[in-house]
Amino acid sequence: KVLLIKTAAIAEGLKAVEEIAVGEKVYWDSSAKKLTTTSSGNKYFGTAYATALSGDPTVLFVMDRTGDL
């Protein structure tokens, strides 16, 4: 038997003024220095761990990114 365990880092990051739903992919906007759901021109960063409303300044997310931003 082989048991594979995947670990995940849950982090909190500044986000754009938009609602982000649980499980939605988030991307790093290097110009605004914030997370967003807009993929065009931005780098994939992870998945939202909790819903963040448009007025919330941050979002909890599961980081799925390594390397330089």
Coordinates of C-alpha atoms in Angstrom, one line a residue:
K1 CA 0.0 0.0 0.0
V2 CA 1.0 3.5 -0.8
L3 CA -0.5 6.5 0.9
L4 CA -0.2 9.8 -0.9
I5 CA -0.9 13.0 1.1
K6 CA -1.2 16.3 -0.5
T7 CA -0.6 19.3 1.7
A8 CA -1.9 22.7 1.0
A9 CA -1.0 26.2 2.3
I10 CA -4.0 28.4 3.1
A11 CA -3.2 32.0 3.0
E12 CA -4.9 35.4 3.0
G13 CA -4.2 38.0 0.3
L14 CA -5.4 41.4 -0.8
K15 CA -8.0 41.2 -3.5
A16 CA -9.6 43.4 -6.2
V17 CA -13.0 44.9 -5.6
E18 CA -15.1 41.9 -6.7
E19 CA -16.8 38.9 -5.2
I20 CA -14.9 35.7 -5.2
A21 CA -16.7 32.4 -4.5
V22 CA -15.4 29.3 -2.8
G23 CA -13.5 27.2 -5.2
E24 CA -13.0 29.9 -7.8
K25 CA -9.6 30.3 -9.3
V26 CA -7.6 33.4 -8.3
Y27 CA -4.9 35.1 -10.2
W28 CA -2.1 37.5 -9.3
D29 CA -2.5 41.0 -10.9
S30 CA 1.1 42.3 -10.7
S31 CA 0.0 45.8 -11.7
A32 CA -2.5 46.2 -8.9
K33 CA -0.6 43.9 -6.5
K34 CA -3.9 42.1 -5.7
L35 CA -5.6 38.8 -6.3
T36 CA -8.4 38.7 -8.9
T37 CA -10.6 36.2 -10.8
T38 CA -9.5 37.7 -14.1
S39 CA -7.1 35.3 -15.8
S40 CA -6.2 37.4 -18.9
G41 CA -2.7 39.0 -18.4
N42 CA -2.4 37.6 -14.8
K43 CA -0.7 34.5 -13.3
Y44 CA -2.7 31.6 -11.8
F45 CA -2.1 31.6 -8.0
G46 CA -4.6 29.2 -6.4
T47 CA -8.2 28.6 -5.4
A48 CA -10.5 30.5 -3.1
Y49 CA -10.9 28.7 0.3
A50 CA -13.8 31.0 1.4
T51 CA -16.2 33.4 -0.2
A52 CA -15.1 37.0 -0.2
L53 CA -17.6 39.7 -0.9
S54 CA -16.8 42.7 -3.1
G55 CA -16.4 45.0 0.0
D56 CA -14.0 42.6 1.7
P57 CA -10.3 43.7 1.4
T58 CA -8.9 40.1 1.5
V59 CA -9.6 36.5 0.4
L60 CA -8.6 33.2 2.0
F61 CA -7.1 30.9 -0.7
V62 CA -5.3 27.7 -1.2
M63 CA -1.9 28.5 -2.7
D64 CA -1.1 26.5 -5.8
R65 CA 1.8 28.6 -7.1
T66 CA 5.5 28.5 -6.8
G67 CA 8.2 30.7 -8.3
D68 CA 8.4 34.3 -9.1
L69 CA 5.5 36.6 -9.5

